PDB file of C-alpha atoms in Angstrom:
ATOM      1  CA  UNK A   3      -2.751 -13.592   6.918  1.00  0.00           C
ATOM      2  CA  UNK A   4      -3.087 -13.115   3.418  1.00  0.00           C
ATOM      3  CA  UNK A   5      -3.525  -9.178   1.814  1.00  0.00           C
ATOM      4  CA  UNK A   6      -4.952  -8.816  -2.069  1.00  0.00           C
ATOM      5  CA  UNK A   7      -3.212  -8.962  -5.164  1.00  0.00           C
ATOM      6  CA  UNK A   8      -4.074  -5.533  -5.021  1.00  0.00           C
ATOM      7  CA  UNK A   9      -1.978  -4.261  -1.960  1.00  0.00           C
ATOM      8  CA  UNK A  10       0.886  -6.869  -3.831  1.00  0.00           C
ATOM      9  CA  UNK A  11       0.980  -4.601  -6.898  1.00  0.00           C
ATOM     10  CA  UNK A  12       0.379  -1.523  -5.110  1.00  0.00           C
ATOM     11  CA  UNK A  13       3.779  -2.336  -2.348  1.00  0.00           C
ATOM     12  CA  UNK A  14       5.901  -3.315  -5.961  1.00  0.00           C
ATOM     13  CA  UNK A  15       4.870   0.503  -7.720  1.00  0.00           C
ATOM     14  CA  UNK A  16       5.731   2.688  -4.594  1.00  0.00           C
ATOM     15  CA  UNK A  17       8.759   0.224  -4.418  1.00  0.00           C
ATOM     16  CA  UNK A  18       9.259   0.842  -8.164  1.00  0.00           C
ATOM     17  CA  UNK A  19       8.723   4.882  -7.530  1.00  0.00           C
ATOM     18  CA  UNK A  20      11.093   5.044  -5.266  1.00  0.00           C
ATOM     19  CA  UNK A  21      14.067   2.553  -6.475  1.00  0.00           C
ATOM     20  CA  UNK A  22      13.784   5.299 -10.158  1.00  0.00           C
ATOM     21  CA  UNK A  23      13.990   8.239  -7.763  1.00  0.00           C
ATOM     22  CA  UNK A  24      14.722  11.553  -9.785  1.00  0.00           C
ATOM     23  CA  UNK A  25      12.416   9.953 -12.517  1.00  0.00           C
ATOM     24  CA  UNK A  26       9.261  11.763 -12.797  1.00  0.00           C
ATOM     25  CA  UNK A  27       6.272  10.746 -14.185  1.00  0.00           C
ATOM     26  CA  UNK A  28       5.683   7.125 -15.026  1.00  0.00           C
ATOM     27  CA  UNK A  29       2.923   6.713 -17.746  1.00  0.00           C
ATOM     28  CA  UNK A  30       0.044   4.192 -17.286  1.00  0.00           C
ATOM     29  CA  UNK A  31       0.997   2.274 -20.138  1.00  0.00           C
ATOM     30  CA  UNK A  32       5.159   1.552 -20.027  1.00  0.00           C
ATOM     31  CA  UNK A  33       4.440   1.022 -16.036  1.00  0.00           C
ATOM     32  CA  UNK A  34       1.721  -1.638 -16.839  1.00  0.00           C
ATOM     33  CA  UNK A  35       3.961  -3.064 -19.222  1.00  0.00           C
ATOM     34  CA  UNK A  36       6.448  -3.236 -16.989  1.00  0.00           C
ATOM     35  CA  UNK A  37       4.464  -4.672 -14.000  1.00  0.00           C
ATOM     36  CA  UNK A  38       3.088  -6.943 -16.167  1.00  0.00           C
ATOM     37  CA  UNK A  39      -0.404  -5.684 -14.991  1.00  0.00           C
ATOM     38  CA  UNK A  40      -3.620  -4.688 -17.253  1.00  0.00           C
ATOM     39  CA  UNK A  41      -3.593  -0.796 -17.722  1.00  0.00           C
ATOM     40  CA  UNK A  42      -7.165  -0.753 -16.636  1.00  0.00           C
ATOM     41  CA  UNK A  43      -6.230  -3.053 -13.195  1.00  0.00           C
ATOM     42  CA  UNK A  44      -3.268  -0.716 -12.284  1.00  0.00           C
ATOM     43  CA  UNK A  45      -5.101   2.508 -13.366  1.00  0.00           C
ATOM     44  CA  UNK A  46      -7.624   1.450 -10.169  1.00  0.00           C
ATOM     45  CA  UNK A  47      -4.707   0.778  -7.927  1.00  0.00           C
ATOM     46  CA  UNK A  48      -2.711   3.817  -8.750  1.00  0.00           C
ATOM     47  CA  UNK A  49      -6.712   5.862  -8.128  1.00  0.00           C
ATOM     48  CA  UNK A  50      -5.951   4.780  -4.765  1.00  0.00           C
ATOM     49  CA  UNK A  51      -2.943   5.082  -4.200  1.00  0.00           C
ATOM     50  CA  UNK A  52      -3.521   9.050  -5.068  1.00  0.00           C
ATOM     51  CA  UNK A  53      -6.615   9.357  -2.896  1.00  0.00           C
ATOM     52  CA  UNK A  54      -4.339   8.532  -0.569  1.00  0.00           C
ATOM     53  CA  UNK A  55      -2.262  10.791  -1.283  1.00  0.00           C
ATOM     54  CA  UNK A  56       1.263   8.890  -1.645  1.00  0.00           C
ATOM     55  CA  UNK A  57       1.200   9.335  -5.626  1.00  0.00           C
ATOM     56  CA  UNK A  58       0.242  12.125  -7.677  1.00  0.00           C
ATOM     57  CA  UNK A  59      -1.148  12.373 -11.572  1.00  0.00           C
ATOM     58  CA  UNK A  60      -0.479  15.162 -13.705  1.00  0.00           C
ATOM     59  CA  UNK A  61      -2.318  15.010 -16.863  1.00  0.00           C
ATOM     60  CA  UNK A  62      -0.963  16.071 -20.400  1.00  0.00           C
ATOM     61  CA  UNK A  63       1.511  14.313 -22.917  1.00  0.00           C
ATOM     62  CA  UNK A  64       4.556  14.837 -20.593  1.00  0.00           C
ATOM     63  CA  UNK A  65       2.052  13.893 -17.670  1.00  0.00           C
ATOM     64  CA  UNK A  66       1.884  10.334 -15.451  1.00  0.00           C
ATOM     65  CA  UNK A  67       2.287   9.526 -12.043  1.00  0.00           C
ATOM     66  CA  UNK A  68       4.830  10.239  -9.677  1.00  0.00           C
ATOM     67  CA  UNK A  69       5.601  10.418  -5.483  1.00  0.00           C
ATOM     68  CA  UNK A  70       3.920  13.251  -3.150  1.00  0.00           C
ATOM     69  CA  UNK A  71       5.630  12.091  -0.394  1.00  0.00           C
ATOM     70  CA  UNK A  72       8.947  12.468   0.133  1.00  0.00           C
ATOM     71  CA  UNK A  73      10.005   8.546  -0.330  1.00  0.00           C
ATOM     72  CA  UNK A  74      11.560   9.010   3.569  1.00  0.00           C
ATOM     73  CA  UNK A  75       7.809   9.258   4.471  1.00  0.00           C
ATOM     74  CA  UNK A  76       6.348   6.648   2.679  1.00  0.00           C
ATOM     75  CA  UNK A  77       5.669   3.474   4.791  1.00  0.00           C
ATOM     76  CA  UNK A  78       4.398  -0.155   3.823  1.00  0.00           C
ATOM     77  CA  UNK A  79       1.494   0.881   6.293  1.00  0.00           C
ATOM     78  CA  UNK A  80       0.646   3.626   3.984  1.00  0.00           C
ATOM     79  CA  UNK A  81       0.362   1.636   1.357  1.00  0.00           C
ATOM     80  CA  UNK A  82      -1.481  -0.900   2.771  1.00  0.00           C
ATOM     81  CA  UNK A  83      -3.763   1.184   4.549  1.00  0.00           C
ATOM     82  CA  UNK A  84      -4.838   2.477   0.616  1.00  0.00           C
ATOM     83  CA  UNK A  85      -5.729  -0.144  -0.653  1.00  0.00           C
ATOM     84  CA  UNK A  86      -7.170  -2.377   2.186  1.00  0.00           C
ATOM     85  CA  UNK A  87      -8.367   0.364   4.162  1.00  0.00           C
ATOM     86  CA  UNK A  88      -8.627   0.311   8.268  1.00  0.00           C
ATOM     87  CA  UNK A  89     -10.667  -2.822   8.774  1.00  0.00           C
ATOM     88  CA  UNK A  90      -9.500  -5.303  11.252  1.00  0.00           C
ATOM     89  CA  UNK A  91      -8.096  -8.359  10.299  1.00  0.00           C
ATOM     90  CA  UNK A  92      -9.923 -10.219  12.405  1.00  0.00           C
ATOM     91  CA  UNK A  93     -13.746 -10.057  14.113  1.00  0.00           C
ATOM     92  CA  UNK A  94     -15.392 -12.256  16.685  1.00  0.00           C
ATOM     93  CA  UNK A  95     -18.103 -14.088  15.105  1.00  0.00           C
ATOM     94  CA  UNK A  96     -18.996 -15.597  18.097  1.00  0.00           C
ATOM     95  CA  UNK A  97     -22.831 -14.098  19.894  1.00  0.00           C
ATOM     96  CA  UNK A  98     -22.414 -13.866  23.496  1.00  0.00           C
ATOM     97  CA  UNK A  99     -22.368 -11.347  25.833  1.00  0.00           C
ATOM     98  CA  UNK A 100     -18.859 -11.614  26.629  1.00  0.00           C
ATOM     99  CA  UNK A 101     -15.682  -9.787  25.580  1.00  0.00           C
ATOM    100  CA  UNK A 102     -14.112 -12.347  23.446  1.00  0.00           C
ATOM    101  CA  UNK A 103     -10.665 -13.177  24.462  1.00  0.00           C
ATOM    102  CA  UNK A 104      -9.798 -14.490  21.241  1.00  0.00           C
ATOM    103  CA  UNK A 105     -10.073 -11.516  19.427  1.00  0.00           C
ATOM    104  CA  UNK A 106      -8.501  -9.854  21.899  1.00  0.00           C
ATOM    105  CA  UNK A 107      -5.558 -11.492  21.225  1.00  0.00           C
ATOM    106  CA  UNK A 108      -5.695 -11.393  17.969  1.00  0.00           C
ATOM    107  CA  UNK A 109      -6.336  -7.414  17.877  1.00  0.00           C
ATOM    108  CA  UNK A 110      -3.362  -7.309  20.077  1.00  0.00           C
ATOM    109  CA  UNK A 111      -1.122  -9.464  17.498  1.00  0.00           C
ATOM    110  CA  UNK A 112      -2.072  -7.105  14.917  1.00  0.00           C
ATOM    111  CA  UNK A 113      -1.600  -3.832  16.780  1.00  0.00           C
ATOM    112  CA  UNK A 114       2.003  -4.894  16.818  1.00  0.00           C
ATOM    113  CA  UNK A 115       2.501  -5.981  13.305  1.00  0.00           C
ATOM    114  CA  UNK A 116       0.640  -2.286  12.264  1.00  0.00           C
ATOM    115  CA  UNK A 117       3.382  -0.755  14.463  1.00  0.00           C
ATOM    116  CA  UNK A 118       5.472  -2.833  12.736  1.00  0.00           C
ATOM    117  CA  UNK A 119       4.825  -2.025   8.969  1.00  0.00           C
ATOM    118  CA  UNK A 120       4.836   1.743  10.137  1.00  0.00           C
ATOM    119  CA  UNK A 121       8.212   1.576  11.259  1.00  0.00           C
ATOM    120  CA  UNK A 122       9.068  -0.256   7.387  1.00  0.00           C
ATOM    121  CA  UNK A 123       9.728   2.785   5.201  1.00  0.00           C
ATOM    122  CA  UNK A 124      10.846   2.087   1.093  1.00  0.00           C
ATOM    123  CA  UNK A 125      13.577   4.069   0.894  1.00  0.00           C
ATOM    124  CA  UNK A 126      15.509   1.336   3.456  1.00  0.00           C
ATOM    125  CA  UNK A 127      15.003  -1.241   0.719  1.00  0.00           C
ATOM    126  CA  UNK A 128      17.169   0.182  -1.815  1.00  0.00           C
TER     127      UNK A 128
END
């Protein structure tokens, strides 16, 4: 199973977030620096990760982004879930009639890793 660079990055900044706990407001460009990511790349990922509504962006010159969540709450299925979305990771392509009983297996294999990654929280990292 393979998830995008995107999820990557997104899993390191709430890991980030949370390991600088008490720091507030990270600024797009020191936190691209620091990721080694392009501002405008991380900028997308950190638009998702506050539709999401695990970050938060206050604007201004003392502004950036920092946790909503309580870091307690925060799980790597959140995170995940922002940036890939709910899709499954795996569809019959198969046309008959059938229930296929390879996806069903496979559905079932990745019920258990979702329950999985929901039970994963940051803050147990650090």
């Amino acid at each position: 199973m393979k998830y995008t660079r995107a999820t990557d990055y997104a899993l390191h900044i709430i890991a980030y977030f949370v390991k600088q706990e008490g720091k507030e407001n990270f600024s797009l460009q020191p936190l691209a620096s620091h990721m080694n990511i392009s501002p405008t790349y991380l900028s997308k990922i950190l638009t998702q990760l506050v539709k999401a509504n695990l970050i938060q962006s206050t604007p201004g010159v003392n502004g950036g982004y920092s946790l909503r969540r309580p870091k307690t709450e925060i799980s790597f299925y959140d995170v995940i879930l922002a940036i890939e979305g709910s899709g499954a990771l795996f569809t019959c392509e198969m046309n008959d009639n059938l229930a296929c009983p390879i996806e069903k297996i496979m559905r079932e294999a990745e019920d258990k890793m979702v329950n999985d990654l929901k039970q994963k929280f940051f803050y147990n990292m650090i």
